Amino acid sequence: MIANLVINWNLLYLAMNPEKQDILRKELREVLGVINWNLLYLAMNPEKQDILRKELREVLGSGDLTDEIAANMKSKLPYLRAVIRETHRVAPPSSIMTQRAAPCDLELAGYKVPEGTQVGFNVFSLQNDPKYVEEMRPCQTRFPATRAWSVTGASAYQKAKLPGGTCSLC
């Protein structure tokens, strides 16, 4: 399976013009970073790796990941989804992922912010705030992939949202 993916990837990549290749390289860099963090946390937590391996073997058997399974990942592979989401929470691609201009003069945490000022949000701190998450840096001792995610993949923190109009956590 992996050999076929590599061969198909190389053919697709070579058929692209240089601008598209550049865009694809930049996008893949972030995806590969998240995958690497997933592998690291799973390697540091063999018991979680075993749970994930069991789920993958039950769903995939000895076959490949099909389009149907990939399209229904929430219900078919809930633990894999939980691992990916928990890794992304613990190790986001960037600690300051969103920046917005203040729409008007306002006050944030006692600071006066003039209209048009660029305000950056420390997403890492929000995603690891004990007010919303029961443990502060779980990656040091354990990786609670089932902590915040139900079997359907929905967040236990349904009302939690990222600032500045980015996606919600649910």
XYZ file of N, CA and C in Angstrom, residues 79-145:
201
model
N -11.008 6.221 18.067
C -9.787 6.389 18.860
C -8.691 7.071 18.040
N -8.576 6.719 16.763
C -7.608 7.392 15.891
C -7.916 8.886 15.825
N -9.170 9.216 15.666
C -9.573 10.629 15.631
C -9.234 11.322 16.950
N -9.472 10.635 18.068
C -9.159 11.214 19.383
C -7.662 11.445 19.537
N -6.849 10.505 19.078
C -5.391 10.653 19.159
C -4.939 11.864 18.343
N -5.458 11.994 17.137
C -5.078 13.122 16.277
C -5.490 14.443 16.920
N -6.710 14.506 17.434
C -7.190 15.759 18.033
C -6.429 16.096 19.308
N -6.149 15.089 20.123
C -5.418 15.345 21.368
C -3.987 15.785 21.066
N -3.359 15.169 20.080
C -2.013 15.586 19.687
C -2.025 17.029 19.205
N -3.016 17.374 18.410
C -3.103 18.739 17.894
C -3.334 19.736 19.023
N -4.053 19.327 20.066
C -4.267 20.210 21.210
C -2.975 20.396 21.993
N -2.279 19.295 22.255
C -1.069 19.335 23.080
C 0.098 19.965 22.321
N 0.180 19.730 21.020
C 1.297 20.250 20.220
C 0.758 20.894 18.946
N 0.156 22.088 19.051
C -0.366 22.737 17.842
C 0.770 23.129 16.902
N 0.482 23.258 15.593
C 1.531 23.631 14.640
C 2.227 24.934 15.002
N 1.514 25.829 15.658
C 2.093 27.103 16.072
C 1.406 27.531 17.357
N 2.152 28.146 18.263
C 1.524 28.568 19.515
C 0.605 29.764 19.303
N 0.886 30.581 18.308
C 0.011 31.709 17.985
C -0.497 31.471 16.574
N -1.668 30.854 16.485
C -2.172 30.424 15.188
C -3.140 31.404 14.546
N -3.624 32.359 15.292
C -4.594 33.268 14.703
C -4.298 34.701 15.120
N -4.534 35.600 14.214
C -4.299 37.016 14.462
C -5.419 37.786 13.777
N -5.973 38.753 14.476
C -7.061 39.552 13.923
C -6.841 41.020 14.258
N -7.386 41.885 13.426
C -7.372 43.321 13.703
C -8.563 43.640 14.602
N -8.340 44.443 15.632
C -9.433 44.852 16.512
C -10.450 45.636 15.688
N -11.727 45.238 15.710
C -12.735 45.892 14.872
C -13.110 47.296 15.348
N -12.788 47.590 16.612
C -13.083 48.905 17.186
C -12.175 49.085 18.405
N -12.176 50.252 19.005
C -11.428 50.435 20.248
C -12.049 49.511 21.292
N -11.214 48.763 21.987
C -11.743 47.846 22.995
C -10.741 47.639 24.110
N -11.176 46.916 25.125
C -10.312 46.620 26.254
C -10.241 45.109 26.414
N -9.023 44.573 26.437
C -8.793 43.140 26.624
C -7.944 42.946 27.864
N -8.476 42.249 28.848
C -7.748 41.953 30.084
C -7.136 43.212 30.691
N -7.870 44.313 30.636
C -7.395 45.554 31.230
C -6.523 46.413 30.329
N -6.215 45.938 29.139
C -5.386 46.700 28.197
C -6.273 47.368 27.153
N -6.023 48.643 26.886
C -6.766 49.357 25.843
C -6.144 49.015 24.487
N -6.985 48.543 23.586
C -6.535 48.140 22.249
C -7.223 49.043 21.228
N -6.451 49.892 20.527
C -7.062 50.781 19.527
C -7.573 49.998 18.312
N -8.572 50.550 17.678
C -9.131 49.944 16.470
C -8.030 49.707 15.439
N -8.069 48.548 14.775
C -7.096 48.223 13.738
C -5.823 47.564 14.240
N -5.608 47.542 15.560
C -4.412 46.905 16.117
C -4.485 45.395 15.903
N -3.390 44.807 15.440
C -3.335 43.355 15.264
C -3.213 42.689 16.635
N -4.118 41.760 16.917
C -4.128 41.051 18.191
C -3.879 39.577 17.903
N -2.830 39.025 18.506
C -2.522 37.607 18.352
C -3.025 36.838 19.557
N -3.545 35.643 19.324
C -4.063 34.811 20.397
C -3.140 33.622 20.607
N -2.761 33.394 21.840
C -1.898 32.275 22.186
C -2.761 31.023 22.305
N -2.930 30.342 21.189
C -3.808 29.182 21.123
C -3.315 28.063 22.028
N -2.000 27.877 22.116
C -1.462 26.817 22.969
C -1.938 26.992 24.405
N -1.859 28.210 24.921
C -2.283 28.457 26.304
C -3.771 28.210 26.484
N -4.574 28.636 25.510
C -6.013 28.402 25.607
C -6.335 26.914 25.591
N -5.670 26.173 24.719
C -5.950 24.741 24.585
C -5.426 23.929 25.759
N -4.571 24.511 26.574
C -4.007 23.793 27.710
C -4.311 24.486 29.036
N -5.302 25.370 29.049
C -5.704 26.072 30.264
C -6.462 25.106 31.170
N -6.023 24.951 32.443
C -6.705 24.019 33.345
C -8.177 24.373 33.578
N -8.559 25.600 33.263
C -9.967 25.976 33.382
C -10.819 25.160 32.400
N -10.227 24.778 31.261
C -10.948 24.016 30.245
C -10.458 22.580 30.126
N -9.241 22.331 30.545
C -8.625 21.010 30.420
C -8.160 20.580 31.800
N -8.518 19.359 32.219
C -8.225 18.960 33.590
C -6.753 18.721 33.898
N -5.928 18.453 32.921
C -4.497 18.317 33.173
C -3.730 19.275 32.272
N -2.650 19.853 32.824
C -1.997 20.943 32.104
C -1.097 20.472 30.967
N -0.124 19.659 31.157
C 0.731 19.194 30.063
C 0.797 17.677 30.135
N -0.239 16.998 29.665
C -0.304 15.550 29.806
C 0.791 14.807 29.058
N 1.383 15.435 28.064
C 2.360 14.725 27.243
C 3.607 14.340 28.032
N 3.850 15.001 29.146
C 5.057 14.689 29.913
C 4.963 13.320 30.581
N 3.765 12.944 31.046
C 3.631 11.684 31.765
C 2.660 10.723 31.111
N 1.617 11.265 30.486
C 0.631 10.400 29.840
C -0.049 11.169 28.724
N -0.710 10.432 27.905
C -1.361 11.024 26.735
C -2.817 10.581 26.757
N -3.703 11.366 27.380
C -5.086 10.918 27.577
C -5.961 11.114 26.343
N -5.742 10.324 25.323
C -6.463 10.533 24.064
C -7.972 10.391 24.210
